[in-house]
XYZ file of C-alpha atoms in Angstrom:
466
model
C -56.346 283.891 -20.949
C -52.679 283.658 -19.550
C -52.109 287.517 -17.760
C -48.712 286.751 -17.721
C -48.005 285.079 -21.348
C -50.253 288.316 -22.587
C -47.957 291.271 -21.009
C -44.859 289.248 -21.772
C -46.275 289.353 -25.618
C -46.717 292.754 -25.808
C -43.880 294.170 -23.394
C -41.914 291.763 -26.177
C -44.097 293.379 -29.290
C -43.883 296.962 -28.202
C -40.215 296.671 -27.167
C -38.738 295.133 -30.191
C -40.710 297.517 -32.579
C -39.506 300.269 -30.333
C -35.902 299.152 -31.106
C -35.729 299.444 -34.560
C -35.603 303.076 -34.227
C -33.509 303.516 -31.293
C -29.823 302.208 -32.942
C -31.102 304.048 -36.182
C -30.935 307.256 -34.383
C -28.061 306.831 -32.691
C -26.170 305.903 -35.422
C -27.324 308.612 -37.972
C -26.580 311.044 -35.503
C -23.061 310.272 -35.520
C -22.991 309.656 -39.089
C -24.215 312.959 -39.684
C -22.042 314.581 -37.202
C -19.181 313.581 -38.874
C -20.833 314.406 -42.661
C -20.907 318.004 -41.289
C -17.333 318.305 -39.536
C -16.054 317.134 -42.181
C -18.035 320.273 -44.622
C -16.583 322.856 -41.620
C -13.664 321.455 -41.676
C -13.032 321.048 -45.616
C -15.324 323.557 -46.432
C -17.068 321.393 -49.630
C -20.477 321.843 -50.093
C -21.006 318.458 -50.938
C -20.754 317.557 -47.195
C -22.945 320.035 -46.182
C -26.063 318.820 -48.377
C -24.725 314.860 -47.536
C -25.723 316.451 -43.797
C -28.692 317.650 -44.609
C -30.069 314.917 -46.826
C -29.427 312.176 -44.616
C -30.776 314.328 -41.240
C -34.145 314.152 -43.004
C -33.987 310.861 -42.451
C -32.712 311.132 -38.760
C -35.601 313.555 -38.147
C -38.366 311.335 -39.355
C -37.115 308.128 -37.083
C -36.259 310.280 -34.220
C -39.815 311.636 -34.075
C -41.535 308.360 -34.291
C -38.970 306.436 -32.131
C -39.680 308.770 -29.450
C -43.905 307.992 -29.875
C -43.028 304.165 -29.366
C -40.652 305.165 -26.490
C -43.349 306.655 -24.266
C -45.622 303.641 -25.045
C -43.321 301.528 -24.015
C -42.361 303.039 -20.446
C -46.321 303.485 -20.181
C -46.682 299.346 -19.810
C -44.215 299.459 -16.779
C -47.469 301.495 -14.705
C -50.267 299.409 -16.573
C -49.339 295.376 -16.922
C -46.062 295.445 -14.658
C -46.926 297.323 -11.548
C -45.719 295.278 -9.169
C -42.158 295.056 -10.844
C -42.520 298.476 -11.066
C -43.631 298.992 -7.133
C -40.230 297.025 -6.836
C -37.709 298.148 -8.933
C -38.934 301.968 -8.761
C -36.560 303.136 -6.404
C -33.497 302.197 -8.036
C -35.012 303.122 -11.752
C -36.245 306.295 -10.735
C -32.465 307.971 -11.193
C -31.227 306.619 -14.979
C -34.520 306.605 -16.609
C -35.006 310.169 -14.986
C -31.456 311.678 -16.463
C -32.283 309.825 -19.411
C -35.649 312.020 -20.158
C -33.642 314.684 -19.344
C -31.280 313.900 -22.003
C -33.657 313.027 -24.720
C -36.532 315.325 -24.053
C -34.300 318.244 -23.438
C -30.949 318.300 -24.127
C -31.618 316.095 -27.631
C -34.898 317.814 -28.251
C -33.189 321.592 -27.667
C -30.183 320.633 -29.675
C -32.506 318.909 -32.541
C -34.463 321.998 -33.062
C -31.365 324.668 -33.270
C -29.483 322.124 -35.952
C -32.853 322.123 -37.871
C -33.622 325.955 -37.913
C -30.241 327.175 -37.462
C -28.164 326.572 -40.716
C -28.490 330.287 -41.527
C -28.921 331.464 -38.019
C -25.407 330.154 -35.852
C -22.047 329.815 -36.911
C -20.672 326.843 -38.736
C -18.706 325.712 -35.982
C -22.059 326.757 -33.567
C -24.108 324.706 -35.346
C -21.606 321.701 -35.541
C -21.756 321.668 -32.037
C -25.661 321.435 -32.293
C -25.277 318.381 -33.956
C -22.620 316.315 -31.611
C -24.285 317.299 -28.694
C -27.250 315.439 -29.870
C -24.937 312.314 -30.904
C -23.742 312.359 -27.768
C -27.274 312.815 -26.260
C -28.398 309.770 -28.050
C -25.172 307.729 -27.084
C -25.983 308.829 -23.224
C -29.947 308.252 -23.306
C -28.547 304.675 -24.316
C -26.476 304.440 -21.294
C -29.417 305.483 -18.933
C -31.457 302.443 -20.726
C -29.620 299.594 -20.044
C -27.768 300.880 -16.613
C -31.722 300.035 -15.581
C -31.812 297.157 -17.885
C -28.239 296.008 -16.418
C -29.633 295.979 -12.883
C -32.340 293.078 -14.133
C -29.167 291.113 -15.498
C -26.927 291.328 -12.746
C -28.481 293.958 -9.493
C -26.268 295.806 -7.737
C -26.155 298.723 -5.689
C -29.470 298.642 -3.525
C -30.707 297.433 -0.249
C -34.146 295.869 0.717
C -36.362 297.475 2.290
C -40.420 296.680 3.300
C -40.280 294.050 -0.021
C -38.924 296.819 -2.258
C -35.066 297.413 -3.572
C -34.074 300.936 -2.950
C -30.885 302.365 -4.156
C -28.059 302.828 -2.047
C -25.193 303.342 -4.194
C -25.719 304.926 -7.418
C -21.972 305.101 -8.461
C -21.667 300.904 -8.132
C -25.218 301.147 -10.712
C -23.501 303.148 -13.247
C -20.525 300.849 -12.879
C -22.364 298.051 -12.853
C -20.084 295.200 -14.850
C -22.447 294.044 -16.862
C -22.984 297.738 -18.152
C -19.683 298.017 -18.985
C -19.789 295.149 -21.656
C -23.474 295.539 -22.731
C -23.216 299.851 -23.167
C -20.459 299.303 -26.229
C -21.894 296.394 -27.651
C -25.126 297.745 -27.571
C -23.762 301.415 -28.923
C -21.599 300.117 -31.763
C -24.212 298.377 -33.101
C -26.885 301.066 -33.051
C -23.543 302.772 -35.146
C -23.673 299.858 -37.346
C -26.904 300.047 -37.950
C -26.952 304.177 -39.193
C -24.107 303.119 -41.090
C -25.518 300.317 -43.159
C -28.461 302.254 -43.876
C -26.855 305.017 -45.180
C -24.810 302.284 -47.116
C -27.644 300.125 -48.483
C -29.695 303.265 -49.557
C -26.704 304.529 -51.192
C -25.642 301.416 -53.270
C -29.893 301.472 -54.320
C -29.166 304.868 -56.113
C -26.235 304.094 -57.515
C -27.724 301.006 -59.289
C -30.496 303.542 -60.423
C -27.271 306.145 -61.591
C -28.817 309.469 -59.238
C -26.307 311.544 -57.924
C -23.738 308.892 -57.896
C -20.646 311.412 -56.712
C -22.962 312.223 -53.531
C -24.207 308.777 -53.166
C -20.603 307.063 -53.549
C -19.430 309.521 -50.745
C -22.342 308.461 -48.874
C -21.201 304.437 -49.428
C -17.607 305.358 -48.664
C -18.309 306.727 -45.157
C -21.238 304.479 -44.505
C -19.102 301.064 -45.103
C -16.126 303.192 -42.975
C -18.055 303.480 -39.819
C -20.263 299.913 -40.770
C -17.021 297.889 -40.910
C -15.116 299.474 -37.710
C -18.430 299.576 -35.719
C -19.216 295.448 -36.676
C -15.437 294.469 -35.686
C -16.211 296.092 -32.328
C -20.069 295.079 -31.639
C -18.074 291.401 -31.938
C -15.614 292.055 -29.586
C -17.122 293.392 -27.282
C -20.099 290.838 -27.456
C -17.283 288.338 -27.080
C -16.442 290.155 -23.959
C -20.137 290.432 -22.610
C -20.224 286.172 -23.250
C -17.614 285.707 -20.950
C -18.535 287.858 -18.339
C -22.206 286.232 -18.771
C -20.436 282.496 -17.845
C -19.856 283.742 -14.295
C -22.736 286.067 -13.547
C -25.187 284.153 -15.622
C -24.453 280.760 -16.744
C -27.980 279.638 -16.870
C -28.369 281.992 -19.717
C -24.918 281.168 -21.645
C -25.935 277.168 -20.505
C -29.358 277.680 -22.794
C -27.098 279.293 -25.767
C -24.919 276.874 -26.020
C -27.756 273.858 -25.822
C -25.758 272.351 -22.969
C -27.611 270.116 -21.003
C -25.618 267.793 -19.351
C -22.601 267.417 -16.725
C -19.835 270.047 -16.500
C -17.216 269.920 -19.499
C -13.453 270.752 -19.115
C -12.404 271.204 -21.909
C -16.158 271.767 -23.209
C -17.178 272.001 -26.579
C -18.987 274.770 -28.488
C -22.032 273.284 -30.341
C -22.630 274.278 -33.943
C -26.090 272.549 -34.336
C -28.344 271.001 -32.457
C -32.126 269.409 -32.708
C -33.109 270.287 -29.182
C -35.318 268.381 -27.147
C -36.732 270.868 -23.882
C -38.761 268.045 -22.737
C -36.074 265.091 -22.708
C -33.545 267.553 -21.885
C -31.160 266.553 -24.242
C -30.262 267.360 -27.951
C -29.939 265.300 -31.614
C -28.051 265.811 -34.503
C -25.258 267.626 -33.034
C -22.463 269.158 -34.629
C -19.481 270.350 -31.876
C -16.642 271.697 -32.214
C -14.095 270.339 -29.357
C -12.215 272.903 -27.267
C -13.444 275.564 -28.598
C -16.731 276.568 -25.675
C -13.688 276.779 -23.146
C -11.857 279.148 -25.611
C -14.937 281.418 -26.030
C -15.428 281.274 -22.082
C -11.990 281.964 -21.202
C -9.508 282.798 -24.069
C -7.922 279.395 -23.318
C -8.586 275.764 -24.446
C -9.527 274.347 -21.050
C -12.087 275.874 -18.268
C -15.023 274.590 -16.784
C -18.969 275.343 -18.878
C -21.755 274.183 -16.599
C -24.585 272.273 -18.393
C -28.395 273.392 -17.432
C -29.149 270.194 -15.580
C -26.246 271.295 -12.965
C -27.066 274.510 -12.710
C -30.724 273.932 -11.866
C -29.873 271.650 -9.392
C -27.835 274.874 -7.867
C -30.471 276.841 -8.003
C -32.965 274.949 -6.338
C -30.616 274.823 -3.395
C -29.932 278.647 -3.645
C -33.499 280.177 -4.622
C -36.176 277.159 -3.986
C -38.286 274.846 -5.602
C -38.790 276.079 -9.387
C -37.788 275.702 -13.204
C -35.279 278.145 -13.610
C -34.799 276.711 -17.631
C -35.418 279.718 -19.844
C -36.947 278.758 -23.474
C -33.800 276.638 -24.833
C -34.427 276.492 -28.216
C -35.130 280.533 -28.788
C -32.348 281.588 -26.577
C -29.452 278.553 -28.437
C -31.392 280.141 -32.109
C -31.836 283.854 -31.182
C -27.826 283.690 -30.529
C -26.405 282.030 -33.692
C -29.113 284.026 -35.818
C -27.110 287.512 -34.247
C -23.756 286.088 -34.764
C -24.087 284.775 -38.195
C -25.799 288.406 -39.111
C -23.151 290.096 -37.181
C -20.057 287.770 -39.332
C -22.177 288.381 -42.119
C -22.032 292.400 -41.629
C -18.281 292.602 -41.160
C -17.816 290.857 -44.659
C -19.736 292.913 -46.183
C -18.441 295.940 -44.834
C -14.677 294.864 -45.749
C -16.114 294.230 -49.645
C -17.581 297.184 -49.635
C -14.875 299.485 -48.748
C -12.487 297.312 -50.970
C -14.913 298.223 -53.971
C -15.268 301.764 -52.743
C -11.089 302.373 -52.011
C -11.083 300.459 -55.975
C -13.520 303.187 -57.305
C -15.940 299.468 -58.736
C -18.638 300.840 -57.653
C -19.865 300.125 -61.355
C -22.545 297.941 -63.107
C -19.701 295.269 -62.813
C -20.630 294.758 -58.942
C -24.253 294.920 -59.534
C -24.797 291.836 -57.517
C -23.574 293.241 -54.079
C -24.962 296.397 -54.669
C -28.673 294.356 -54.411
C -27.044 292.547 -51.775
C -26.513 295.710 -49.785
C -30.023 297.095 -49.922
C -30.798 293.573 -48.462
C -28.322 294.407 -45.914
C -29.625 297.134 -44.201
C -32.031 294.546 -42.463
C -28.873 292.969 -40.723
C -28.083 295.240 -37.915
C -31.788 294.918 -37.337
C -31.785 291.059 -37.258
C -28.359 291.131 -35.138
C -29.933 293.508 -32.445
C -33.779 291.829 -32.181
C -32.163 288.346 -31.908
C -29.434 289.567 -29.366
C -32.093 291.113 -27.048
C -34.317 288.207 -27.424
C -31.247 286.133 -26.636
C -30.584 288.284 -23.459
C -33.917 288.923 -22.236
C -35.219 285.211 -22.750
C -32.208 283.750 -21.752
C -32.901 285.480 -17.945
C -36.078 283.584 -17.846
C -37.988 282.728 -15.422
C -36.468 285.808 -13.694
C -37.516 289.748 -14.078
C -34.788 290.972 -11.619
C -32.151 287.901 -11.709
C -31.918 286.366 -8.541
C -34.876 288.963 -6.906
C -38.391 288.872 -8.719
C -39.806 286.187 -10.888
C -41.886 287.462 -13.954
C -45.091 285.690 -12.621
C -44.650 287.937 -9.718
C -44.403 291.328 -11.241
C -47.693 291.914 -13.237
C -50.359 294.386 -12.427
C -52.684 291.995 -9.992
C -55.755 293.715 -10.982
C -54.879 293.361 -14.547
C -56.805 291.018 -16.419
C -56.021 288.580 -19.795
C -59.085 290.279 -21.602
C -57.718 294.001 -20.650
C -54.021 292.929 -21.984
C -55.445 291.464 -24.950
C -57.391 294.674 -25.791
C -54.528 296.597 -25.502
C -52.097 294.491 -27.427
C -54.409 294.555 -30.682
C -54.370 298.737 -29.856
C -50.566 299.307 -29.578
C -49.770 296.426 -32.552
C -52.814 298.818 -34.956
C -51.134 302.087 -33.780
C -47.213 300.235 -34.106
C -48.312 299.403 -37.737
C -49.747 302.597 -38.801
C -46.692 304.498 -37.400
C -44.371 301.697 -39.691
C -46.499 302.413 -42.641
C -45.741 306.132 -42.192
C -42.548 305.761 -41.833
C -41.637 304.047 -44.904
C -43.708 305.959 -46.396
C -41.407 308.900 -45.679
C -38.347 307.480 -45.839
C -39.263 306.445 -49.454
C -40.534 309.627 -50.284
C -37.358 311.223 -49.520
C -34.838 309.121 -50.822
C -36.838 309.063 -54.460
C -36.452 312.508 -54.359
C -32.524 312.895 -53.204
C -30.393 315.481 -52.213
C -31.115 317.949 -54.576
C -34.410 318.903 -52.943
C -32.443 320.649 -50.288
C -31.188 322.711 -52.704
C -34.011 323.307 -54.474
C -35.565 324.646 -51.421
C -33.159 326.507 -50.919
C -34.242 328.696 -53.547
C -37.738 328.565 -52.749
C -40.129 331.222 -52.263
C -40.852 329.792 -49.062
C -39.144 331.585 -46.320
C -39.814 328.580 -44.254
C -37.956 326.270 -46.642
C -35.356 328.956 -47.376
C -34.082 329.360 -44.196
C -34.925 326.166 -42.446
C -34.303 323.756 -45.197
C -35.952 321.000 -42.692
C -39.226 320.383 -45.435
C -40.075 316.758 -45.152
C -42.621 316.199 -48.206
């Protein structure tokens, strides 16, 4: 069995399923951070219980996206110790302040909002609840300033075979942090905020609470439509910084194989052909690759076959490819979602600023309880485009990925623990849904009701999950 194909499988498997929770969290935080300024500030109840409702939610993903967090850092010690043995100098510092800021400062913050709705003042306990959307938003930026150092490294020395860090300010303002931190933040926003939309269009074709739930739409496709606009331009702007720091990469997701092109064209479709290196059935659109690349219609786009060439020369003898067709198909997947998401989000809040949100509009209310899998499709396919797209590279430029798995590792060993993590990754998604259905069948009015319950646990806390 292939060591390497086998950890790459799994770090994929575990990270992806990992992911779904992360932008979820992050962007119900905010949502409900502004849900509950907005009941301080007005002082309408309505906001309060919109708060409270929709942090059940935020509660149940935050508690199982923190499980499939430490199983995921786990892998780095057990099938990628060399990259680890590498890399652990200059990781040690973000992923460090990031447990810090989810294990502590989001964890502390988490369990004062819960219990403290009867305890601290209103404008206390709003504060309870930003500092853990900021804590969220930060964690993020911990995440991929490591993650950013594999795309482009900066900031570090060699030393005895290892990088060490020698420069922690030029980490954290690392450029290709700079464009991946928003895109990757406003979409985690987009994602809270078309969950919170497609949930509420679901009970408002099933008439329940429809005053709370159109509230809940309103402010959902608000946030959803303002956070899509800017996940595209700012994943415009991380494109064309990835043309100079990584062409091979932006080479592979535009299926361009051949000489350099000035003015080059940006390829609609394409039957691509890996082994003949080139591609069928095209469909191009002139000019408009050197517009993407550079905001004007002329500028140089390297094809693959020139680039490897390069690299040979710079790094050795090698296939420094990545998989063409998933990184050319992973892209247009998370841009079509991503066009399809701002659409959306502009209908919506047309209907909702209209007051249709009637039977009339049946139709995209469905559509919008399909839509909550968007975000998700936009941000698998966009890592998969970005972490496939570095291929055959761990650290660009540093450490190949056949060179940074455990050595005493074996296929058999990897295997066994895939099939564990993928059973224990399915049983946490079954519970999951499970709650998440549970509570929105029941709706809002169950905070209320335990409210009044003899429960001094419920009464106070108002936090019960069943």
């Amino acid at each position: 069995m292939d060591t390497v194909m086998l950890a790459r499988i799994q770090f994929a498997s575990t990270t992806i399923f990992h992911f779904f929770f992360v932008p979820v969290s992050i962007g119900l935080a905010l949502l409900i951070a502004i849900m509950e300024t907005m009941y301080v500030v007005k002082g309408k109840e309505e906001y309060k219980k919109m708060a409270k409702f929709w942090g059940k939610l935020f509660l149940i993903n935050f508690a199982v996206g923190v499980v499939t967090g430490i199983i995921q850092e786990f892998q780095f010690g057990m099938n990628w110790s060399d990259y680890s043995r590498f890399v652990g100098d200059v990781f040690g510092a973000p992923l460090a302040i990031e447990a810090l800021l989810a294990f502590f400062m989001e964890s502390t913050f988490i369990g004062l909002w819960i219990f403290g709705w009867d305890r601290l003042s209103k404008k206390v306990h709003l504060l309870c609840i930003w500092l853990v959307a900021f804590g969220t938003t930060m964690s993020a930026f911990w995440i991929l300033a490591a993650n950013s150092f594999m795309q482009r490294p900066v900031g570090f020395a060699i030393n005895n075979g290892r990088a060490e860090m020698n420069d922690f300010f030029a980490l954290i303002t690392n450029g290709q942090l700079l464009v991946e931190f928003p895109h990757t933040v406003f979409g985690a926003f987009a994602t809270g905020a078309f969950l919170i939309a497609g949930i509420s269009a679901y009970k408002l074709l099933k008439k329940q609470d429809t005053e709370f739930f159109k509230k809940s739409f309103h402010l959902g496709v608000i946030v959803a439509l303002i956070s899509s606009i800017l996940v595209a331009v700012f994943g415009h702007q991380q494109a064309q910084y990835l043309v100079h720091t990584q062409p091979m990469k932006m080479a592979a997701a535009e299926g361009l194989w051949g000489e350099s092109g000035d003015p080059a064209p940006w390829t609609v479709f394409a039957a691509i052909d890996p082994e003949k290196k080139e591609n069928s059935m095209e469909f191009k659109v002139p000019y408009l690759l050197s517009f993407l690349s550079y905001s004007k219609f002329s500028g140089e786009v390297k094809g693959m076959n020139e680039l490897q060439a390069e690299y040979e020369q710079t790094y050795g003898p090698g296939n420094y490819i990545p998989p063409v067709r998933t990184t050319f198909w992973s892209f247009r997947i998370m841009v079509a979602a991503g066009s399809l998401m701002i659409l959306l989000a502009m209908y919506g809040l047309y209907l909702s600023y209209r007051k249709k949100l009637d039977n009339k509009n049946t139709w995209f209310m469905r559509f919008m309880l399909f839509a909550i899998s968007l975000p998700f499709i936009a941000n698998t396919t966009g890592w998969i485009m970005t972490e496939f797209g570095r291929q055959p590279w761990t650290v660009f430029g540093l450490m190949r990925t056949e060179d940074s798995v455990s050595p005493s590792v074996s296929g058999g060993e990897v295997l066994f623990s895939l099939i564990a993590f993928s059973t224990i990754y399915t049983i946490l998604a079954i519970v999951l849904v499970y709650l998440f259905v549970r509570v929105i069948k029941k709706g809002p009015n169950e905070t209320v009701k335990a409210a009044h319950s003899n429960d001094p646990f419920d009464r106070e806390g108002h936090h019960d999950f069943s």
